[in-house]
PDB file of C-alpha atoms in Angstrom:
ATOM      1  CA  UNK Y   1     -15.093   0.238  17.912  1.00  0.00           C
ATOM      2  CA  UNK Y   2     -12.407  -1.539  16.479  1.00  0.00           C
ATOM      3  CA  UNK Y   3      -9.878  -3.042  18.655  1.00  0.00           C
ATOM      4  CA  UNK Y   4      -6.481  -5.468  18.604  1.00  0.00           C
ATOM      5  CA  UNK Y   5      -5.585  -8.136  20.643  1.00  0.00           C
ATOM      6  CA  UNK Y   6      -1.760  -9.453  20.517  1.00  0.00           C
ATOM      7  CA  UNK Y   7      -0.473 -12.063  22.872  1.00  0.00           C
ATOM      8  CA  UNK Y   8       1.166 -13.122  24.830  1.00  0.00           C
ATOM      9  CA  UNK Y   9       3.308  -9.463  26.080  1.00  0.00           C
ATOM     10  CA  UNK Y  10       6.275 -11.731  26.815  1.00  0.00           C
ATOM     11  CA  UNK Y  11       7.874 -14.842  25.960  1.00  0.00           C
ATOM     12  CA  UNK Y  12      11.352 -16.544  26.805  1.00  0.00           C
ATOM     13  CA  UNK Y  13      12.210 -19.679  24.680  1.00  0.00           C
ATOM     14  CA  UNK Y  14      14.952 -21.743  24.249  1.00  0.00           C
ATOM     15  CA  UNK Y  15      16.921 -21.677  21.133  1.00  0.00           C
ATOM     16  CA  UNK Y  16      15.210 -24.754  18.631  1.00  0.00           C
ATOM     17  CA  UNK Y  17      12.030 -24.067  19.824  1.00  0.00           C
ATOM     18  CA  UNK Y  18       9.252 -23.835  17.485  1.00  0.00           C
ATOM     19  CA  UNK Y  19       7.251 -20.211  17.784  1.00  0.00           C
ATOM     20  CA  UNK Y  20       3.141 -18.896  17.575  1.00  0.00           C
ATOM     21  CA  UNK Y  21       2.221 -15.301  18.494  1.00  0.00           C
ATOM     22  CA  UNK Y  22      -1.412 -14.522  17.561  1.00  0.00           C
ATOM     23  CA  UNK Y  23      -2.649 -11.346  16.803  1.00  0.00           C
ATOM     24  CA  UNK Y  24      -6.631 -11.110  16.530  1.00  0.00           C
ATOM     25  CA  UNK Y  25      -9.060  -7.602  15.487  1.00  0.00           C
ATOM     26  CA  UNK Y  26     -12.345  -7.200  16.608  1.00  0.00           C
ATOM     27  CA  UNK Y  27     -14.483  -4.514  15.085  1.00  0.00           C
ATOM     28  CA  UNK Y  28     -13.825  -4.491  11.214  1.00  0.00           C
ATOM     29  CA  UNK Y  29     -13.906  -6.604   8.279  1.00  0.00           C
ATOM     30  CA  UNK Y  30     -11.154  -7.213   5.790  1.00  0.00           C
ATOM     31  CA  UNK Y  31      -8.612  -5.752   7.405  1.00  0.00           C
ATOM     32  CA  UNK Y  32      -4.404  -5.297   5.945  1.00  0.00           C
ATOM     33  CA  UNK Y  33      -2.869  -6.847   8.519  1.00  0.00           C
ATOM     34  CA  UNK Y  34       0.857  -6.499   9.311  1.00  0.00           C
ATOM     35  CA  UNK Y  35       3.886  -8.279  11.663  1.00  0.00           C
ATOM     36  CA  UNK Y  36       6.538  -5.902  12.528  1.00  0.00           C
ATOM     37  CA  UNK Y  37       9.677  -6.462  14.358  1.00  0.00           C
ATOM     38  CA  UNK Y  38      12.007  -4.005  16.822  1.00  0.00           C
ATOM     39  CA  UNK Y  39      15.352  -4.408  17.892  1.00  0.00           C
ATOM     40  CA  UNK Y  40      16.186  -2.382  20.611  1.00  0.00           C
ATOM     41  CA  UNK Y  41      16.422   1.095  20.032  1.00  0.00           C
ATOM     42  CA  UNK Y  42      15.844   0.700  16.387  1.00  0.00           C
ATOM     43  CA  UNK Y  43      13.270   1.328  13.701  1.00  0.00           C
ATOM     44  CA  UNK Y  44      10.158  -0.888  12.583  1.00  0.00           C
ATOM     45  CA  UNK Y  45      11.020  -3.409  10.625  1.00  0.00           C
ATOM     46  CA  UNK Y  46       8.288  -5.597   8.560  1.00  0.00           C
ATOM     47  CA  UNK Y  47       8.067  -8.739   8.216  1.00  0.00           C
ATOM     48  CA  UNK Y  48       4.837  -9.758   6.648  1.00  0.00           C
ATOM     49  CA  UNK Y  49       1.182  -8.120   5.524  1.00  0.00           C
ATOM     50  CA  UNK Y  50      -1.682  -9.844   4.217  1.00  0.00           C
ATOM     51  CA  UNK Y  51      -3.903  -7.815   2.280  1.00  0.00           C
ATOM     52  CA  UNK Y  52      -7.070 -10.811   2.509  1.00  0.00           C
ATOM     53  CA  UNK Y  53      -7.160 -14.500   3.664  1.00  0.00           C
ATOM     54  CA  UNK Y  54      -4.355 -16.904   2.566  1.00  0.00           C
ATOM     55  CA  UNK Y  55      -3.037 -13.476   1.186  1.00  0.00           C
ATOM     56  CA  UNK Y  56       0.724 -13.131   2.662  1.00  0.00           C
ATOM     57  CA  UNK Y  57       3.548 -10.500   1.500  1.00  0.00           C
ATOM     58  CA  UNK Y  58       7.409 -11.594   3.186  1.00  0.00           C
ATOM     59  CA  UNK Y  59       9.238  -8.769   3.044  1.00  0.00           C
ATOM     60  CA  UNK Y  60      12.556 -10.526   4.431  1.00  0.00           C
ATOM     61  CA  UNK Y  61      14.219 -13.412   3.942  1.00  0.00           C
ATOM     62  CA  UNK Y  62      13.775 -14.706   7.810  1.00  0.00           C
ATOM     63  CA  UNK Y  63      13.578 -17.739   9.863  1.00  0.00           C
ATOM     64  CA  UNK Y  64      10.018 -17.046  10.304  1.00  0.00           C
ATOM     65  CA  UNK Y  65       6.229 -17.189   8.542  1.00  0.00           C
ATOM     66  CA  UNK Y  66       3.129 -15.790   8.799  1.00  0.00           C
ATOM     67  CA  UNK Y  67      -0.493 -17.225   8.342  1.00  0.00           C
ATOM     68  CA  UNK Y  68      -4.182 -15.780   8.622  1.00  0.00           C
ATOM     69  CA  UNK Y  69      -6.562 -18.621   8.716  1.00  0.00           C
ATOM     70  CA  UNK Y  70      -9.562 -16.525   8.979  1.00  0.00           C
ATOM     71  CA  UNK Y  71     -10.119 -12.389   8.035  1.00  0.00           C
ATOM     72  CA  UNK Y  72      -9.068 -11.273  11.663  1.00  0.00           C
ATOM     73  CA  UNK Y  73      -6.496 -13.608  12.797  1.00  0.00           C
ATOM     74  CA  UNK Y  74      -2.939 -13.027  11.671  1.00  0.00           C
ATOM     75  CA  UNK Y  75      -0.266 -15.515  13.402  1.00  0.00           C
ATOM     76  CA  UNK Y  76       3.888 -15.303  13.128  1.00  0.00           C
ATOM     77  CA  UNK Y  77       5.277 -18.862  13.562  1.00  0.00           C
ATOM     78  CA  UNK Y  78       8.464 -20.028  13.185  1.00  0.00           C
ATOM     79  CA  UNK Y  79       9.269 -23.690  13.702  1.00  0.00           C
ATOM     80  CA  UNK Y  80      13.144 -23.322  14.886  1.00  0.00           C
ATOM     81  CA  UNK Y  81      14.063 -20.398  17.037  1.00  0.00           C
ATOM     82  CA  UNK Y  82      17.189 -18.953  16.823  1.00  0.00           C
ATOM     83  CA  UNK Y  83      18.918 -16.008  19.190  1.00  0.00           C
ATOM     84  CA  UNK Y  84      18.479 -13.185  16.287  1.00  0.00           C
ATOM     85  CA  UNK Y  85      15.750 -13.548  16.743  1.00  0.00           C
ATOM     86  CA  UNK Y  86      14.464 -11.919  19.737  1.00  0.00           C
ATOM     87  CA  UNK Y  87      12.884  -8.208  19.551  1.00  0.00           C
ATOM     88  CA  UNK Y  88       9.819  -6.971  20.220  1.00  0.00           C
ATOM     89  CA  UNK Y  89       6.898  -7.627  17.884  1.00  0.00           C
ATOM     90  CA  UNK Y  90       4.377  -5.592  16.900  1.00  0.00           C
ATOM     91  CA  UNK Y  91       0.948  -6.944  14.924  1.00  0.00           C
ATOM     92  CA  UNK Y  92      -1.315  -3.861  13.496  1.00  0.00           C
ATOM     93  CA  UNK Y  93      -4.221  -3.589  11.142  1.00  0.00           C
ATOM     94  CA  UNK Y  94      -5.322  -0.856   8.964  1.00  0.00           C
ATOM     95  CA  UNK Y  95      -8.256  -0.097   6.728  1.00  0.00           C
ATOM     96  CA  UNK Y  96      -7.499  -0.028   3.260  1.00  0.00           C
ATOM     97  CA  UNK Y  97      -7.108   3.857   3.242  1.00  0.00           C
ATOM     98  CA  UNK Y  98      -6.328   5.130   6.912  1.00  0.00           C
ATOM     99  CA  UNK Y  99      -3.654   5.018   9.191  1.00  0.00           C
ATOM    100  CA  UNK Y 100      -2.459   1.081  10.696  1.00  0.00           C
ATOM    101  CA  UNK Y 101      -3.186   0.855  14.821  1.00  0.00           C
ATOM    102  CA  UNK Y 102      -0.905  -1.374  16.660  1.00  0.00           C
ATOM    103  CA  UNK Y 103      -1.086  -4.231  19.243  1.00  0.00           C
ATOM    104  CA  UNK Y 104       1.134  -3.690  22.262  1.00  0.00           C
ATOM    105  CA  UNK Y 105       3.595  -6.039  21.121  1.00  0.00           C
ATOM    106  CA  UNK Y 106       5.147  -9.248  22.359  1.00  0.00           C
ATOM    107  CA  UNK Y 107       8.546  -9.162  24.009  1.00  0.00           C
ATOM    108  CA  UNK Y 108      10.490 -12.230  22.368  1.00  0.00           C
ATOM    109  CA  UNK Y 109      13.806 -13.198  24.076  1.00  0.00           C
ATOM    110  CA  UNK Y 110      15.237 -16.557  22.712  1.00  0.00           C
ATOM    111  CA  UNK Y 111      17.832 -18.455  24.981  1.00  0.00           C
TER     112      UNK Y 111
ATOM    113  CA  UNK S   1      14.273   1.624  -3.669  1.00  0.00           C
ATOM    114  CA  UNK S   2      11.596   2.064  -0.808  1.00  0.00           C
ATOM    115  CA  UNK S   3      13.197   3.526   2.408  1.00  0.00           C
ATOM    116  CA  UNK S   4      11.991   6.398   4.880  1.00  0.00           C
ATOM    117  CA  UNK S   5      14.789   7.606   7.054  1.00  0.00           C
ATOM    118  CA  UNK S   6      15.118  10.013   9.344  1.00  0.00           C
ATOM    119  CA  UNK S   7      17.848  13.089  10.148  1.00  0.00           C
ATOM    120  CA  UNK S   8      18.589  12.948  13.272  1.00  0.00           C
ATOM    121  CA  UNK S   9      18.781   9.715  15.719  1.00  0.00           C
ATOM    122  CA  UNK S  10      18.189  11.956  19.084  1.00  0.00           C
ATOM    123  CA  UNK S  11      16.696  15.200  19.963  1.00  0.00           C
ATOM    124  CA  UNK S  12      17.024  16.990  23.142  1.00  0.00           C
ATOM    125  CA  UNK S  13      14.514  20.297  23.911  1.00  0.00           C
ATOM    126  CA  UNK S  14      13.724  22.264  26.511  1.00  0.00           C
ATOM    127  CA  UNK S  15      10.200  22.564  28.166  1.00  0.00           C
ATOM    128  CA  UNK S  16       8.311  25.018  26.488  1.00  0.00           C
ATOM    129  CA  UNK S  17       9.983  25.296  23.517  1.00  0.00           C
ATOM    130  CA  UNK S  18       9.242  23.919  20.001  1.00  0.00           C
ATOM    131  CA  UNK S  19      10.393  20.371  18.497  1.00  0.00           C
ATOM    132  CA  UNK S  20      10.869  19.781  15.330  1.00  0.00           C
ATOM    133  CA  UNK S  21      11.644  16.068  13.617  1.00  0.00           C
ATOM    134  CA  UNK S  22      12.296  15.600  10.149  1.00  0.00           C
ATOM    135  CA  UNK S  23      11.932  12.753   8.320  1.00  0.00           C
ATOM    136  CA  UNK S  24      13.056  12.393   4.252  1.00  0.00           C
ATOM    137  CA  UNK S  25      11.704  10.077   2.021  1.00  0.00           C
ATOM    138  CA  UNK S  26      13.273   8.468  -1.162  1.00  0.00           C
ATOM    139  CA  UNK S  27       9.792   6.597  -3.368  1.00  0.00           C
ATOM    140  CA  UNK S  28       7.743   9.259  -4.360  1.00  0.00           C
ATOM    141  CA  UNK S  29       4.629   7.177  -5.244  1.00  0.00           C
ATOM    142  CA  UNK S  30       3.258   7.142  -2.134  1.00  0.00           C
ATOM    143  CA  UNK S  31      -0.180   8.862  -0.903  1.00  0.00           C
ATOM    144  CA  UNK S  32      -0.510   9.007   2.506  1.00  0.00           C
ATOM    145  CA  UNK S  33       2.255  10.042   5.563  1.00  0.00           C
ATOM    146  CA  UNK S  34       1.681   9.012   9.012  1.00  0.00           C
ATOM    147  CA  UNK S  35       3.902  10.091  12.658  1.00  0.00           C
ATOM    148  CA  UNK S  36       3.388   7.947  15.459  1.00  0.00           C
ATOM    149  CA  UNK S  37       4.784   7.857  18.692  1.00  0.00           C
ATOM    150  CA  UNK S  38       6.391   5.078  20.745  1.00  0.00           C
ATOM    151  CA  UNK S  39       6.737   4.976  24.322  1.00  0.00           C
ATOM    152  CA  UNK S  40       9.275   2.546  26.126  1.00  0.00           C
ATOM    153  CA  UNK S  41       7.207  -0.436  25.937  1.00  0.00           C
ATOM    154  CA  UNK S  42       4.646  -0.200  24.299  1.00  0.00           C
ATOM    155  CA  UNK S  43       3.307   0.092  20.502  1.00  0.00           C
ATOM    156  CA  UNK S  44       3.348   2.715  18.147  1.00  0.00           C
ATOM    157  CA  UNK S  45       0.359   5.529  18.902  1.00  0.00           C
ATOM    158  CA  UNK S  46      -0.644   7.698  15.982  1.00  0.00           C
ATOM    159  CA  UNK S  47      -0.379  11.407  16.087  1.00  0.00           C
ATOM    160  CA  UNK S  48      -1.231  12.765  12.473  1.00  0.00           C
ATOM    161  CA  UNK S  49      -1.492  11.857   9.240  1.00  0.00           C
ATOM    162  CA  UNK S  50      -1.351  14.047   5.664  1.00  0.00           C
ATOM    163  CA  UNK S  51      -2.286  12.592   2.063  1.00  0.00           C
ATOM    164  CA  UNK S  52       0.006  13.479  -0.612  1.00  0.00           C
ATOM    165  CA  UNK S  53      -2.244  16.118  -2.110  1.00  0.00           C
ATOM    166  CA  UNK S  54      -1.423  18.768   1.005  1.00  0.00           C
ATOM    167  CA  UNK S  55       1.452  20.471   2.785  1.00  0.00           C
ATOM    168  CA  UNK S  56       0.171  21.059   5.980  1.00  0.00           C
ATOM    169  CA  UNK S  57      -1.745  19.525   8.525  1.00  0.00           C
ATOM    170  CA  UNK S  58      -2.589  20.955  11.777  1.00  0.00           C
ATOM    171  CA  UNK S  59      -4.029  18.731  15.198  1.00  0.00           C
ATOM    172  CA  UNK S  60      -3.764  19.554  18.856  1.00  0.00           C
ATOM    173  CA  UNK S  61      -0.101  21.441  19.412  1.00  0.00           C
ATOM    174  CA  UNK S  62       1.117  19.222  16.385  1.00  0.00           C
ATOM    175  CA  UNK S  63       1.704  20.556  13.008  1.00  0.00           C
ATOM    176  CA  UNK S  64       2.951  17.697  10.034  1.00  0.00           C
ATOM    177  CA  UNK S  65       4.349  19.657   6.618  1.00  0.00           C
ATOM    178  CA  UNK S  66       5.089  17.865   3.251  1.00  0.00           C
ATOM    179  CA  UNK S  67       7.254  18.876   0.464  1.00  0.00           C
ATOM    180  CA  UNK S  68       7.144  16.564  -2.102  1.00  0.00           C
ATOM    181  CA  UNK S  69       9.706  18.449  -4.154  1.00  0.00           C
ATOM    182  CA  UNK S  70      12.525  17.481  -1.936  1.00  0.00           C
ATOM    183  CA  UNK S  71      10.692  14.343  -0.466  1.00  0.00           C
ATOM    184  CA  UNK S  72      10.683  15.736   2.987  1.00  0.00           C
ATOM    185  CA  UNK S  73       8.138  15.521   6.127  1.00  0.00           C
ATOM    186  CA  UNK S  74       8.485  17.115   9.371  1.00  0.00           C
ATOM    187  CA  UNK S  75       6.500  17.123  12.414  1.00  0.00           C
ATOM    188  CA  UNK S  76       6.246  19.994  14.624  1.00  0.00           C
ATOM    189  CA  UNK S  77       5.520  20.037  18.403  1.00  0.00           C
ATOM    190  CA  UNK S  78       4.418  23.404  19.827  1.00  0.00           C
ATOM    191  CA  UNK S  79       5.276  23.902  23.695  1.00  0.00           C
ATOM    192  CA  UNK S  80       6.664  20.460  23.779  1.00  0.00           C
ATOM    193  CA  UNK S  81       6.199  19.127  27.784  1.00  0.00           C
ATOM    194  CA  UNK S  82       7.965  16.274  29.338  1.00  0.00           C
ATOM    195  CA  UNK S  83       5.001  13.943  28.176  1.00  0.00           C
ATOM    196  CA  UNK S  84       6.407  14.379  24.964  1.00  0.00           C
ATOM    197  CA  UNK S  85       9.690  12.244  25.517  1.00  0.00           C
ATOM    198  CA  UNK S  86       9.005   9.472  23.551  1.00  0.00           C
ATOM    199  CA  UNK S  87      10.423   8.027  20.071  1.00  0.00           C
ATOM    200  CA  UNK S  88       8.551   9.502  17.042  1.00  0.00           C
ATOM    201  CA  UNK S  89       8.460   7.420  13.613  1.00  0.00           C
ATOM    202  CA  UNK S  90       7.496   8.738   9.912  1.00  0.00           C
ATOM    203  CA  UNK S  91       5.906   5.869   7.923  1.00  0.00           C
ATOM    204  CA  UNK S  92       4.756   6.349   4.129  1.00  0.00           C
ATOM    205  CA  UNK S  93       1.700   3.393   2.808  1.00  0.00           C
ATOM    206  CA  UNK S  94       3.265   2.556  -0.681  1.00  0.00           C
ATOM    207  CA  UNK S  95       1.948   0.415  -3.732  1.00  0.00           C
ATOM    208  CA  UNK S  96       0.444  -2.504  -2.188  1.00  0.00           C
ATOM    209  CA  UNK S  97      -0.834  -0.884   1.297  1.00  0.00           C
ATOM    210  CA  UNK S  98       2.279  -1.828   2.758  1.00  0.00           C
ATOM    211  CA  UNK S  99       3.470   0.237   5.998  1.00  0.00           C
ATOM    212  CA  UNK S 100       7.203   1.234   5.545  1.00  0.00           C
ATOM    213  CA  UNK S 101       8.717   3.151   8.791  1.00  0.00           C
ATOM    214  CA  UNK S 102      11.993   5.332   9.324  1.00  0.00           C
ATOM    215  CA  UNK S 103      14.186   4.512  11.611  1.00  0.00           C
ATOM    216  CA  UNK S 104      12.972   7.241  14.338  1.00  0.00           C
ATOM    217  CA  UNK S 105      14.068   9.776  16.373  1.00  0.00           C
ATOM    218  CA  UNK S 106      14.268  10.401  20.738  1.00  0.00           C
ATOM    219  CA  UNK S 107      12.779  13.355  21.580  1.00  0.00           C
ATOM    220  CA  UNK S 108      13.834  13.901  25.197  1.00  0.00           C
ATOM    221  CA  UNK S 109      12.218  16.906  27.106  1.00  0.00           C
ATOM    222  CA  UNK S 110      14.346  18.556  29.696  1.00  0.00           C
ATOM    223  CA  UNK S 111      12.175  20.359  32.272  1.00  0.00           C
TER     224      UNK S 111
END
């Protein structure tokens, strides 16, 4: 079965700080992979999907950037943190026809 | 422009009775619907899903319609129970495979 793996579930860092979250799937092969991001009490908002390797959409002009280095792996980076933005973030995969299945996010609060 | 929104921010039921959360759409070419639902916490669980060739879906006490006339989705919850208090999101896959989500709506059950 196929399964996601997002860490870490929290994550406090100072403002300047540089940022990785990892996001890996087990269980499938060429999968659309997405980053999403929550403010509190507030819709999904996304930020990137990558349809194949080295294959990245932005959606938003942001402070961040996405990578996926190999067919499973997607990874939100930014190398400058700044307070907007903390939120919650959400990595999820889909097939290429079928509904997207979510990580249990990462709790970002920047300092 | 792409956008899914939803009606109403907050909805308040009693046990027992029947929920209903709409959810209106402004692209048209899109195939495929999806409703999850989001617990405090945690990421986004899907409930049902309905491709753009039907207007009804049916699943275990949930029930999703579709008019594409009016670009409108709703999800119905039959004897809604206090389990059921979560935040519910529409999302629509459009050109691309992206994932776009409304904004959601609290369903609180009152017991």
């Amino acid at each position: 079965s196929q399964t996601i793996h997002q860490w870490p579930a929290t994550l406090v860092q100072p403002v300047g700080s540089p940022l990785s979250l990892e996001c890996t799937v087990e269980g499938t092969s060429n999968p659309n992979l997405y980053w999403y991001r929550q403010a509190a009490g507030r819709g999904l908002q996304l930020l990137f999907y990558s349809v194949g390797i080295g294959q990245i959409s932005s959606e938003v002009p942001q402070n961040l950037s996405a990578s996926r280095p190999q067919d499973r792996q997607f990874i939100l980076s930014s190398k400058k943190l700044l307070l907007s933005d903390s939120g919650f973030y959400l990595c999820a995969w889909s097939p290429q026809v079928g509904q997207a299945f979510f990580g249990q996010g990462t709790r970002l609060t920047v300092v | 422009g792409e956008s899914v929104g939803l009606h109403l921010p907050t909805l308040s039921v009693q046990e027992g009775d029947n929920s209903i959360i709409n959810c209106a759409y402004s692209n048209s070419a899109s195939d495929y619907f999806i409703w999850y639902k989001q617990e405090s916490g945690k990421g986004p669980q899907f409930i049902i899903d309905i491709r753009s060739n039907m207007d009804k879906r049916q699943g275990q006490r949930v029930t999703v319609l579709l008019n594409k006339t009016v670009k409108h989705l709703s999800l119905q919850i039959a004897a809604t129970q206090p389990g059921d208090s979560a935040v519910y999101f529409c999302a629509r896959r459009s050109q691309g495979g992206k994932l776009i989500f409304g904004q959601g709506t609290e369903l609180s059950v009152k017991p």
